[in-house]
Amino acid sequence: MKIAMVASESNPLVKSGGLADVIYSLSRELVGMGHEVMILIPYYKGIDARLLKKPEYRGNYVFNMSWRDCCAEVFETNIDGIRFVLVKNDRYFGRDNLYGYFDDGERFAFFDMAVRGILPMLDFKPDIIHTHDWQAAMMPVLIKTENKNDPFYAKTKYVLTIHNPAFKGMLDPAALDNLYNLPYLLYKDGSTEFEGRVSTLKAGIVYSDKITTVSPTHRDELLTEEGSFGLSGVLKSREYDFCGFVNGIDVAEFNPANDKLIAKEFSAKNTVSGKKENRAALLKASFLEDSGGPLFGLVSRLTFQKGIDLVYEIMPKLLQQGAMLAVLGSGEYGLEQAFEDLRRRYPRQVSVYIGYSNKRAHEIYAASDYFLMPSSFEPCGIGQLIAQRYGTIPVVRKTGGLADTILPYNRKNADVATGISFDDYDYGGIDYATNLAMELYKDQKNFKAVRKNCLVKDNSWKKSAELYLGVYKELVG
Ligand code: GLC
């Protein structure tokens, strides 16, 4: 089968969040199962530094976005058997950041329209176009309306995966014509309309053949009014074409038994000594003194979605009880400052790394006892899966994929539990969960049992890749 993955980011070339992990590792798994996969992403400014070899120039695709004459330069490279196609236009993508510009709507309209023209140019006739989030969601709308009679796309089917429903690609209704050359009728008939504007994500939900999200629980949440970010109406109308599969992780990349980035490699056989050495190395590298209490790790985008405010509220209490904290991430300025504040107040127990370092991330996963992820919402979450793989017990809020990937400890189930969780997004919730974590840490027998359950849990992509393939096959027939 030929699958085109269309997304705004992908490992190993460009990443701002879990989306990049999913695009790459799912594609790799599909290639491993014998399928042809092409990943199409914008050629951002930062990509050159990540490319191991120069990509091949494959030509220009010239088109119009209403009054604009546009040109996409097409580059291609092969990574792990995946064809990576980079769509270049420096005016739109030659910038420092991936997102956050006033013209993001225009930038990704350009991208989708370019991809539609590039696939025929490269003679890659996809059985499936698998789009991800609002940035790529207009692909089926464009092709199903404008290329209705185009033999190239006659058999193509469309799958849309929702990774983050908080971002809906909101545009002025005039953008349909002004950016996409599409008729206003698509607004008037309601198919792209969302709360008086156009939402590319909603349009993708209406026009795709199947819709998925990244965990079964998040699928259920998206069908409720409170948990759907306004999308429950349209998703209910597609309920039978809508499913939820949890993400996996790349178990080769994240493997404590073979990880050159950490101080001491370890497996289920030498977890105690392995974790101990990694802890000592991390504390030393960040100038901390070992207080003897549990080490809480946090590797995350620092945004309100991730529950950072709860961590900030609860941490002083835990630090006073001897806990330690290692943070890596970047994001909203106020939240970055909150951690800087904790570090100033508890300089011997708290390390904060604002920014991204793959090595430091691995070190935190390997060294920590607990991994904090008290998200307000979490379609799937990847950090908790990586943490488990390194024998680090996730402490999470029970939402979305966090509910699906963690069996919460309840004092009686240390033989099967794979984390600690709480329900309510408030101080009481995080207080309950972290108290339980402190208590479990003192009970080393049960602590080690839970840690072991985490370490041996299968978080690979295999099962979910097969589920995606099942959806593709159902469509292609
Ligand atoms: C988004 C979601 C996260 C999910 C990731 C990959 O970042 O917030 O929960 O794991 O996409 O699907």
Short mmCIF file of C-alpha atoms and ligand atoms in Angstrom, two decimals:
data_model
loop_
_atom_site.label_atom_id
_atom_site.label_comp_id
_atom_site.label_asym_id
_atom_site.label_seq_id
_atom_site.Cartn_x
_atom_site.Cartn_y
_atom_site.Cartn_z
CA MET A 1 0.00 0.00 0.00
CA LYS A 2 1.13 3.57 -0.72
CA ILE A 3 0.63 5.99 2.14
CA ALA A 4 1.30 9.74 2.11
CA MET A 5 1.66 11.22 5.61
CA VAL A 6 1.00 14.94 5.52
CA ALA A 7 1.92 16.84 8.66
CA SER A 8 3.51 19.99 9.99
CA GLU A 9 6.42 18.24 11.70
CA SER A 10 8.25 14.93 11.81
CA ASN A 11 11.23 13.42 13.52
CA PRO A 12 14.14 13.30 12.96
CA LEU A 13 14.02 16.59 11.03
CA VAL A 14 11.75 18.89 12.99
CA LYS A 15 9.91 18.53 16.25
CA SER A 16 7.94 20.73 18.60
CA GLY A 17 5.89 17.99 20.25
CA GLY A 18 4.62 14.42 20.23
CA LEU A 19 3.17 14.81 16.74
CA ALA A 20 6.69 14.62 15.29
CA ASP A 21 7.35 11.34 17.12
CA VAL A 22 4.14 9.79 15.89
CA ILE A 23 4.62 10.68 12.23
CA TYR A 24 8.08 9.18 12.12
CA SER A 25 7.66 6.09 14.26
CA LEU A 26 4.31 5.10 12.79
CA SER A 27 5.79 5.51 9.30
CA ARG A 28 8.79 3.42 10.20
CA GLU A 29 6.58 0.68 11.52
CA LEU A 30 4.50 0.73 8.31
CA VAL A 31 7.63 0.55 6.18
CA GLY A 32 8.73 -2.40 8.31
CA MET A 33 5.42 -4.08 7.46
CA GLY A 34 6.22 -3.73 3.76
CA HIS A 35 4.34 -0.55 2.80
CA GLU A 36 5.54 2.48 0.86
CA VAL A 37 5.43 5.63 2.97
CA MET A 38 6.09 9.21 1.98
CA ILE A 39 6.18 11.92 4.65
CA LEU A 40 5.50 15.44 3.40
CA ILE A 41 6.44 18.36 5.67
CA PRO A 42 7.40 22.02 5.20
CA TYR A 43 11.10 22.74 4.70
CA TYR A 44 11.65 24.90 7.79
CA LYS A 45 14.74 26.96 8.32
CA GLY A 46 16.05 24.67 11.07
CA ILE A 47 15.89 21.48 8.99
CA ASP A 48 19.21 21.88 7.17
CA ALA A 49 21.12 21.44 10.42
CA ARG A 50 19.38 18.11 11.05
CA LEU A 51 19.87 16.60 7.59
CA LEU A 52 22.69 14.10 7.37
CA LYS A 53 22.95 14.39 3.60
CA LYS A 54 21.86 17.03 1.15
CA PRO A 55 18.31 16.39 -0.06
CA GLU A 56 17.75 15.95 -3.77
CA TYR A 57 16.06 18.74 -5.69
CA ARG A 58 13.00 17.36 -7.48
CA GLY A 59 11.65 20.45 -9.23
CA ASN A 60 9.27 23.33 -8.65
CA TYR A 61 5.54 23.30 -8.36
CA VAL A 62 3.99 26.59 -9.38
CA PHE A 63 0.40 27.47 -8.56
CA ASN A 64 -1.95 30.22 -7.50
CA MET A 65 -3.55 30.99 -4.18
CA SER A 66 -6.19 33.37 -5.41
CA TRP A 67 -4.18 36.49 -6.44
CA ARG A 68 -0.83 35.14 -5.21
CA ASP A 69 1.64 33.48 -7.56
CA CYS A 70 3.23 30.73 -5.51
CA CYS A 71 6.17 28.45 -5.96
CA ALA A 72 7.03 25.39 -3.91
CA GLU A 73 10.50 23.98 -4.39
CA VAL A 74 10.48 20.25 -3.83
CA PHE A 75 13.30 18.37 -2.13
CA GLU A 76 13.47 14.73 -1.24
CA THR A 77 15.58 12.54 0.98
CA ASN A 78 15.30 8.99 2.26
CA ILE A 79 15.49 8.18 5.95
CA ASP A 80 15.07 4.60 7.13
CA GLY A 81 13.25 3.61 3.96
CA ILE A 82 10.78 6.49 4.28
CA ARG A 83 10.63 9.04 1.45
CA PHE A 84 10.78 12.47 3.08
CA VAL A 85 9.50 15.26 0.85
CA LEU A 86 10.34 18.78 1.98
CA VAL A 87 8.19 21.59 0.65
CA LYS A 88 10.28 24.72 0.43
CA ASN A 89 9.20 28.32 0.33
CA ASP A 90 11.33 30.63 2.40
CA ARG A 91 8.75 33.36 2.64
CA TYR A 92 6.48 30.98 4.53
CA PHE A 93 8.87 28.58 6.22
CA GLY A 94 12.27 30.22 6.32
CA ARG A 95 11.53 31.47 9.81
CA ASP A 96 12.87 30.74 13.29
CA ASN A 97 9.77 29.03 14.69
CA LEU A 98 7.33 26.48 13.37
CA TYR A 99 4.14 28.20 14.46
CA GLY A 100 2.83 31.27 16.16
CA TYR A 101 2.80 33.72 13.22
CA PHE A 102 -0.10 35.95 12.22
CA ASP A 103 -0.22 34.24 8.83
CA ASP A 104 -0.12 30.60 10.00
CA GLY A 105 -3.43 30.03 8.21
CA GLU A 106 -1.91 31.21 4.94
CA ARG A 107 1.33 29.27 5.49
CA PHE A 108 -0.41 25.94 5.87
CA ALA A 109 -2.93 26.69 3.11
CA PHE A 110 0.13 27.07 0.91
CA PHE A 111 1.49 23.78 2.22
CA ASP A 112 -1.70 21.78 1.59
CA MET A 113 -2.16 23.22 -1.88
CA ALA A 114 1.46 22.51 -2.71
CA VAL A 115 1.24 18.89 -1.50
CA ARG A 116 -1.79 18.29 -3.71
CA GLY A 117 0.27 19.28 -6.75
CA ILE A 118 3.52 17.66 -5.67
CA LEU A 119 2.20 14.10 -5.30
CA PRO A 120 1.38 13.84 -9.05
CA MET A 121 4.66 15.56 -9.87
CA LEU A 122 6.55 12.84 -8.00
CA ASP A 123 4.29 10.20 -9.44
CA PHE A 124 3.42 8.93 -5.97
CA LYS A 125 -0.22 7.93 -6.31
CA PRO A 126 -1.29 7.32 -2.71
CA ASP A 127 -3.89 4.78 -1.70
CA ILE A 128 -4.18 6.72 1.54
CA ILE A 129 -3.48 10.33 2.37
CA HIS A 130 -3.13 10.40 6.13
CA THR A 131 -3.37 13.97 7.39
CA HIS A 132 -2.61 15.18 10.89
CA ASP A 133 -4.15 18.08 12.81
CA TRP A 134 -5.45 21.37 11.44
CA GLN A 135 -2.39 22.15 9.35
CA ALA A 136 -3.01 19.28 6.93
CA ALA A 137 -6.74 18.79 7.37
CA MET A 138 -7.77 20.66 4.22
CA MET A 139 -6.21 18.10 1.89
CA PRO A 140 -9.39 16.03 1.42
CA VAL A 141 -11.51 19.18 1.13
CA LEU A 142 -9.31 20.51 -1.66
CA ILE A 143 -9.01 17.28 -3.57
CA LYS A 144 -12.57 16.07 -3.18
CA THR A 145 -14.00 19.37 -4.41
CA GLU A 146 -11.43 20.61 -6.93
CA ASN A 147 -9.97 17.36 -8.22
CA LYS A 148 -13.21 15.42 -8.37
CA ASN A 149 -12.54 14.26 -11.89
CA ASP A 150 -8.79 13.93 -11.62
CA PRO A 151 -7.85 10.30 -12.40
CA PHE A 152 -4.69 10.63 -10.29
CA TYR A 153 -6.72 10.96 -7.09
CA ALA A 154 -9.70 8.88 -8.18
CA LYS A 155 -9.00 6.03 -5.76
CA THR A 156 -7.31 7.88 -2.91
CA LYS A 157 -8.88 7.69 0.57
CA TYR A 158 -8.36 10.08 3.45
CA VAL A 159 -7.65 9.53 7.12
CA LEU A 160 -7.41 12.45 9.54
CA THR A 161 -5.79 12.04 12.95
CA ILE A 162 -6.57 14.57 15.66
CA HIS A 163 -3.59 15.01 17.95
CA ASN A 164 -4.59 18.29 19.50
CA PRO A 165 -8.20 19.46 19.22
CA ALA A 166 -7.40 22.70 21.00
CA PHE A 167 -5.99 24.02 17.71
CA LYS A 168 -8.67 24.16 15.08
CA GLY A 169 -7.17 26.24 12.27
CA MET A 170 -9.58 29.15 12.59
CA LEU A 171 -9.81 31.43 9.56
CA ASP A 172 -11.95 34.21 8.24
CA PRO A 173 -14.64 32.77 5.92
CA ALA A 174 -13.15 34.83 3.09
CA ALA A 175 -10.04 32.66 3.38
CA LEU A 176 -11.78 29.81 1.58
CA ASP A 177 -11.60 31.81 -1.61
CA ASN A 178 -8.66 34.03 -0.75
CA LEU A 179 -6.32 31.18 0.23
CA TYR A 180 -7.77 27.93 -1.03
CA ASN A 181 -9.57 29.00 -4.23
CA LEU A 182 -12.61 27.25 -2.79
CA PRO A 183 -16.23 28.43 -3.17
CA TYR A 184 -18.00 30.28 -0.37
CA LEU A 185 -20.65 27.59 -0.67
CA LEU A 186 -18.47 25.34 1.52
CA TYR A 187 -18.98 27.86 4.30
CA LYS A 188 -22.67 28.39 3.64
CA ASP A 189 -23.44 24.67 3.60
CA GLY A 190 -21.86 24.39 7.04
CA SER A 191 -19.17 21.88 6.11
CA THR A 192 -16.27 24.18 6.97
CA GLU A 193 -18.12 26.57 9.29
CA PHE A 194 -17.28 26.62 12.98
CA GLU A 195 -18.69 29.24 15.32
CA GLY A 196 -19.04 31.83 12.59
CA ARG A 197 -15.61 31.23 11.10
CA VAL A 198 -13.88 28.54 9.08
CA SER A 199 -12.10 25.73 10.92
CA THR A 200 -9.76 23.62 8.84
CA LEU A 201 -9.90 20.86 11.47
CA LYS A 202 -13.68 20.70 11.34
CA ALA A 203 -13.57 20.70 7.54
CA GLY A 204 -11.15 17.77 7.69
CA ILE A 205 -13.53 15.90 9.98
CA VAL A 206 -16.38 16.41 7.50
CA TYR A 207 -14.40 15.48 4.39
CA SER A 208 -12.12 12.66 5.54
CA ASP A 209 -13.18 9.05 5.07
CA LYS A 210 -12.04 8.07 8.55
CA ILE A 211 -11.09 10.11 11.57
CA THR A 212 -8.91 8.90 14.38
CA THR A 213 -7.51 10.29 17.55
CA VAL A 214 -4.65 9.06 19.66
CA SER A 215 -6.40 7.07 22.40
CA PRO A 216 -9.76 5.37 22.95
CA THR A 217 -10.50 7.49 26.03
CA HIS A 218 -9.79 10.70 24.15
CA ARG A 219 -12.14 9.54 21.42
CA ASP A 220 -14.86 9.19 24.05
CA GLU A 221 -14.00 12.60 25.51
CA LEU A 222 -14.24 14.20 22.09
CA LEU A 223 -17.76 12.89 21.77
CA THR A 224 -18.85 14.69 24.94
CA GLU A 225 -19.72 18.35 25.04
CA GLU A 226 -17.32 19.23 27.87
CA GLY A 227 -14.33 17.35 26.50
CA SER A 228 -14.53 18.11 22.81
CA PHE A 229 -13.38 21.71 22.39
CA GLY A 230 -16.64 22.33 20.56
CA LEU A 231 -16.20 19.44 18.15
CA SER A 232 -18.66 16.94 19.66
CA GLY A 233 -21.46 17.88 17.25
CA VAL A 234 -19.55 17.22 14.07
CA LEU A 235 -17.74 14.22 15.54
CA LYS A 236 -21.02 12.64 16.58
CA SER A 237 -22.17 12.90 13.00
CA ARG A 238 -19.08 10.83 12.10
CA GLU A 239 -19.15 8.58 15.17
CA TYR A 240 -18.99 5.33 13.19
CA ASP A 241 -15.98 6.48 11.19
CA PHE A 242 -14.14 7.70 14.26
CA CYS A 243 -11.75 5.60 16.33
CA GLY A 244 -9.01 6.01 18.92
CA PHE A 245 -5.65 4.19 18.99
CA VAL A 246 -2.94 4.88 21.54
CA ASN A 247 0.46 5.96 20.30
CA GLY A 248 3.47 3.79 20.78
CA ILE A 249 7.08 4.78 21.22
CA ASP A 250 10.17 3.86 19.30
CA VAL A 251 11.46 1.13 21.61
CA ALA A 252 14.85 1.11 19.88
CA GLU A 253 15.40 4.81 20.41
CA PHE A 254 14.19 4.60 24.00
CA ASN A 255 15.91 1.57 25.39
CA PRO A 256 17.59 1.79 28.79
CA ALA A 257 19.58 -1.35 28.01
CA ASN A 258 21.16 0.28 24.97
CA ASP A 259 21.18 4.03 25.39
CA LYS A 260 24.42 5.86 24.76
CA LEU A 261 23.00 9.11 26.10
CA ILE A 262 22.69 7.97 29.73
CA ALA A 263 25.35 7.44 32.37
CA LYS A 264 24.63 3.76 32.97
CA GLU A 265 22.65 1.39 30.79
CA PHE A 266 20.29 -0.94 32.65
CA SER A 267 17.54 -3.51 32.24
CA ALA A 268 15.09 -5.34 34.49
CA LYS A 269 18.04 -7.30 35.91
CA ASN A 270 20.03 -4.39 37.31
CA THR A 271 17.39 -1.69 37.69
CA VAL A 272 18.36 -0.74 41.24
CA SER A 273 22.04 -0.14 40.58
CA GLY A 274 21.36 1.29 37.11
CA LYS A 275 18.86 3.87 38.32
CA LYS A 276 21.13 4.74 41.20
CA GLU A 277 24.07 5.53 38.95
CA ASN A 278 21.96 7.57 36.58
CA ARG A 279 20.57 9.51 39.50
CA ALA A 280 24.03 10.26 40.86
CA ALA A 281 25.21 11.40 37.42
CA LEU A 282 22.22 13.69 36.84
CA LEU A 283 22.47 15.25 40.29
CA LYS A 284 26.16 15.86 39.77
CA ALA A 285 25.65 17.37 36.31
CA SER A 286 23.07 19.75 37.71
CA PHE A 287 24.93 20.62 40.93
CA LEU A 288 22.33 19.13 43.26
CA GLU A 289 22.84 17.43 46.61
CA ASP A 290 21.12 14.12 47.14
CA SER A 291 18.41 14.63 49.74
CA GLY A 292 17.52 10.93 49.78
CA GLY A 293 13.91 11.51 48.71
CA PRO A 294 12.28 10.52 45.43
CA LEU A 295 13.38 12.33 42.29
CA PHE A 296 10.48 13.69 40.25
CA GLY A 297 11.21 14.25 36.56
CA LEU A 298 9.32 16.45 34.14
CA VAL A 299 10.02 16.64 30.41
CA SER A 300 7.36 18.61 28.65
CA ARG A 301 6.26 21.58 26.65
CA LEU A 302 5.65 24.12 29.39
CA THR A 303 2.04 24.99 28.65
CA PHE A 304 -1.10 25.02 30.72
CA GLN A 305 -2.30 21.88 28.92
CA LYS A 306 0.44 19.97 30.72
CA GLY A 307 -0.66 20.89 34.24
CA ILE A 308 2.49 22.84 35.01
CA ASP A 309 0.58 25.15 37.34
CA LEU A 310 -0.34 22.17 39.53
CA VAL A 311 3.28 21.06 39.68
CA TYR A 312 4.31 24.54 40.73
CA GLU A 313 1.69 24.59 43.50
CA ILE A 314 2.52 21.20 44.99
CA MET A 315 6.29 21.18 44.64
CA PRO A 316 7.28 23.30 47.67
CA LYS A 317 5.49 20.86 49.96
CA LEU A 318 7.22 17.85 48.41
CA LEU A 319 10.62 19.53 48.39
CA GLN A 320 10.24 20.26 52.09
CA GLN A 321 9.66 16.54 52.59
CA GLY A 322 12.96 15.75 50.85
CA ALA A 323 11.81 15.20 47.27
CA MET A 324 13.88 16.42 44.32
CA LEU A 325 12.86 17.79 40.93
CA ALA A 326 14.49 17.75 37.48
CA VAL A 327 12.74 19.74 34.74
CA LEU A 328 13.38 20.04 31.02
CA GLY A 329 11.20 22.02 28.65
CA SER A 330 10.24 25.34 27.21
CA GLY A 331 7.04 27.14 26.48
CA GLU A 332 4.98 29.87 28.05
CA TYR A 333 7.16 32.48 29.69
CA GLY A 334 5.20 32.60 32.96
CA LEU A 335 5.53 28.83 33.40
CA GLU A 336 9.23 28.87 32.62
CA GLN A 337 9.59 31.55 35.27
CA ALA A 338 7.63 29.48 37.77
CA PHE A 339 10.29 26.79 37.59
CA GLU A 340 13.10 29.32 37.75
CA ASP A 341 11.43 30.56 40.91
CA LEU A 342 11.38 27.05 42.43
CA ARG A 343 15.02 26.60 41.54
CA ARG A 344 15.95 29.88 43.25
CA ARG A 345 14.06 28.85 46.37
CA TYR A 346 15.39 25.27 46.49
CA PRO A 347 18.74 25.45 44.70
CA ARG A 348 20.04 22.12 46.04
CA GLN A 349 16.97 20.11 45.12
CA VAL A 350 15.69 21.54 41.85
CA SER A 351 17.30 21.57 38.42
CA VAL A 352 15.69 23.41 35.54
CA TYR A 353 16.74 23.26 31.92
CA ILE A 354 14.76 25.68 29.78
CA GLY A 355 15.07 24.63 26.15
CA TYR A 356 15.51 21.24 24.60
CA SER A 357 18.29 18.71 24.95
CA ASN A 358 17.73 15.17 23.83
CA LYS A 359 20.54 13.97 26.07
CA ARG A 360 19.15 15.68 29.14
CA ALA A 361 15.70 14.27 28.36
CA HIS A 362 17.08 10.73 28.31
CA GLU A 363 19.03 11.41 31.50
CA ILE A 364 15.91 12.58 33.30
CA TYR A 365 13.89 9.58 32.14
CA ALA A 366 16.65 7.24 33.29
CA ALA A 367 17.40 8.89 36.64
CA SER A 368 13.95 9.74 37.99
CA ASP A 369 11.76 7.72 40.32
CA TYR A 370 8.56 9.42 39.23
CA PHE A 371 7.51 11.24 36.06
CA LEU A 372 5.05 14.10 36.47
CA MET A 373 2.34 14.53 33.86
CA PRO A 374 -0.78 16.03 35.49
CA SER A 375 -2.21 17.27 32.17
CA SER A 376 -5.52 19.10 32.01
CA PHE A 377 -6.17 17.18 28.80
CA GLU A 378 -3.94 14.71 27.00
CA PRO A 379 -5.06 13.07 23.76
CA CYS A 380 -2.37 10.43 24.23
CA GLY A 381 0.85 11.60 25.78
CA ILE A 382 4.22 10.08 25.01
CA GLY A 383 6.30 11.10 28.01
CA GLN A 384 4.52 8.63 30.28
CA LEU A 385 5.28 5.79 27.85
CA ILE A 386 8.96 6.67 27.67
CA ALA A 387 9.09 7.03 31.45
CA GLN A 388 7.65 3.55 31.94
CA ARG A 389 10.24 2.13 29.58
CA TYR A 390 12.95 3.57 31.85
CA GLY A 391 11.35 2.25 35.03
CA THR A 392 10.13 5.69 36.04
CA ILE A 393 6.66 5.60 37.53
CA PRO A 394 4.28 8.11 35.89
CA VAL A 395 2.19 10.34 38.17
CA VAL A 396 -0.61 11.54 35.95
CA ARG A 397 -4.06 12.98 35.79
CA LYS A 398 -6.54 10.41 34.58
CA THR A 399 -7.46 11.88 31.21
CA GLY A 400 -7.24 10.82 27.56
CA GLY A 401 -4.34 8.55 26.78
CA LEU A 402 -3.03 8.84 30.32
CA ALA A 403 -6.09 6.91 31.42
CA ASP A 404 -5.50 4.25 28.76
CA THR A 405 -1.80 3.66 29.34
CA ILE A 406 -1.63 3.60 33.14
CA LEU A 407 -3.10 1.15 35.59
CA PRO A 408 -3.21 3.24 38.77
CA TYR A 409 -1.68 2.01 42.01
CA ASN A 410 -4.22 1.71 44.84
CA ARG A 411 -2.11 0.23 47.71
CA LYS A 412 -3.34 -3.29 46.92
CA ASN A 413 -2.22 -3.83 43.35
CA ALA A 414 1.55 -3.36 43.35
CA ASP A 415 1.80 -6.59 41.37
CA VAL A 416 0.07 -5.03 38.34
CA ALA A 417 0.02 -1.21 38.73
CA THR A 418 1.95 0.88 36.19
CA GLY A 419 1.58 4.38 37.60
CA ILE A 420 -0.26 6.70 39.94
CA SER A 421 -3.21 8.79 38.85
CA PHE A 422 -5.78 11.29 40.11
CA ASP A 423 -9.07 12.56 38.78
CA ASP A 424 -9.71 16.20 39.55
CA TYR A 425 -7.62 18.94 38.04
CA ASP A 426 -6.99 20.87 41.26
CA TYR A 427 -4.67 21.08 44.24
CA GLY A 428 -6.52 18.28 46.03
CA GLY A 429 -5.97 15.99 43.05
CA ILE A 430 -2.24 16.48 42.70
CA ASP A 431 -1.87 16.45 46.49
CA TYR A 432 -3.53 13.03 46.67
CA ALA A 433 -1.36 11.56 43.92
CA THR A 434 1.94 12.92 45.16
CA ASN A 435 1.18 11.88 48.75
CA LEU A 436 0.64 8.38 47.45
CA ALA A 437 3.92 8.61 45.55
CA MET A 438 5.80 9.70 48.68
CA GLU A 439 4.19 6.89 50.65
CA LEU A 440 4.98 4.27 48.01
CA TYR A 441 8.59 5.40 47.87
CA LYS A 442 8.96 4.59 51.57
CA ASP A 443 7.55 1.13 50.92
CA GLN A 444 10.47 0.05 48.73
CA LYS A 445 9.18 -3.47 48.15
CA ASN A 446 6.00 -2.28 46.50
CA PHE A 447 7.78 0.65 44.87
CA LYS A 448 10.15 -1.74 43.13
CA ALA A 449 7.29 -3.98 42.07
CA VAL A 450 5.45 -1.09 40.40
CA ARG A 451 8.65 0.11 38.80
CA LYS A 452 9.27 -3.33 37.37
CA ASN A 453 5.74 -3.47 35.90
CA CYS A 454 6.50 -0.20 34.13
CA LEU A 455 9.84 -1.40 32.86
CA VAL A 456 8.49 -4.55 31.25
CA LYS A 457 5.31 -3.04 29.79
CA ASP A 458 5.09 -3.22 25.99
CA ASN A 459 4.75 0.34 24.69
CA SER A 460 5.91 -0.39 21.16
CA TRP A 461 4.10 0.76 18.01
CA LYS A 462 3.35 -2.71 16.79
CA LYS A 463 -0.24 -3.08 17.99
CA SER A 464 -1.33 0.42 17.03
CA ALA A 465 0.36 0.36 13.64
CA GLU A 466 -1.70 -2.73 12.89
CA LEU A 467 -4.85 -0.91 13.95
CA TYR A 468 -4.06 1.98 11.59
CA LEU A 469 -3.36 -0.48 8.84
CA GLY A 470 -6.75 -2.06 9.52
CA VAL A 471 -8.39 1.32 8.93
CA TYR A 472 -6.44 1.85 5.69
CA LYS A 473 -7.37 -1.61 4.45
CA GLU A 474 -11.03 -1.11 5.23
CA LEU A 475 -10.98 2.00 3.05
CA VAL A 476 -8.91 0.67 0.20
CA GLY A 477 -10.81 -2.59 0.11
C1 GLC B 1 -0.35 16.10 20.88
C2 GLC B 1 -1.12 15.69 22.14
C3 GLC B 1 -0.45 14.51 22.84
C4 GLC B 1 -0.18 13.39 21.85
C5 GLC B 1 0.64 13.93 20.67
C6 GLC B 1 0.92 12.87 19.62
O1 GLC B 1 0.85 16.71 21.23
O2 GLC B 1 -1.24 16.79 23.03
O3 GLC B 1 -1.28 14.02 23.85
O4 GLC B 1 0.54 12.35 22.46
O5 GLC B 1 -0.08 14.98 20.04
O6 GLC B 1 -0.23 12.21 19.18
#
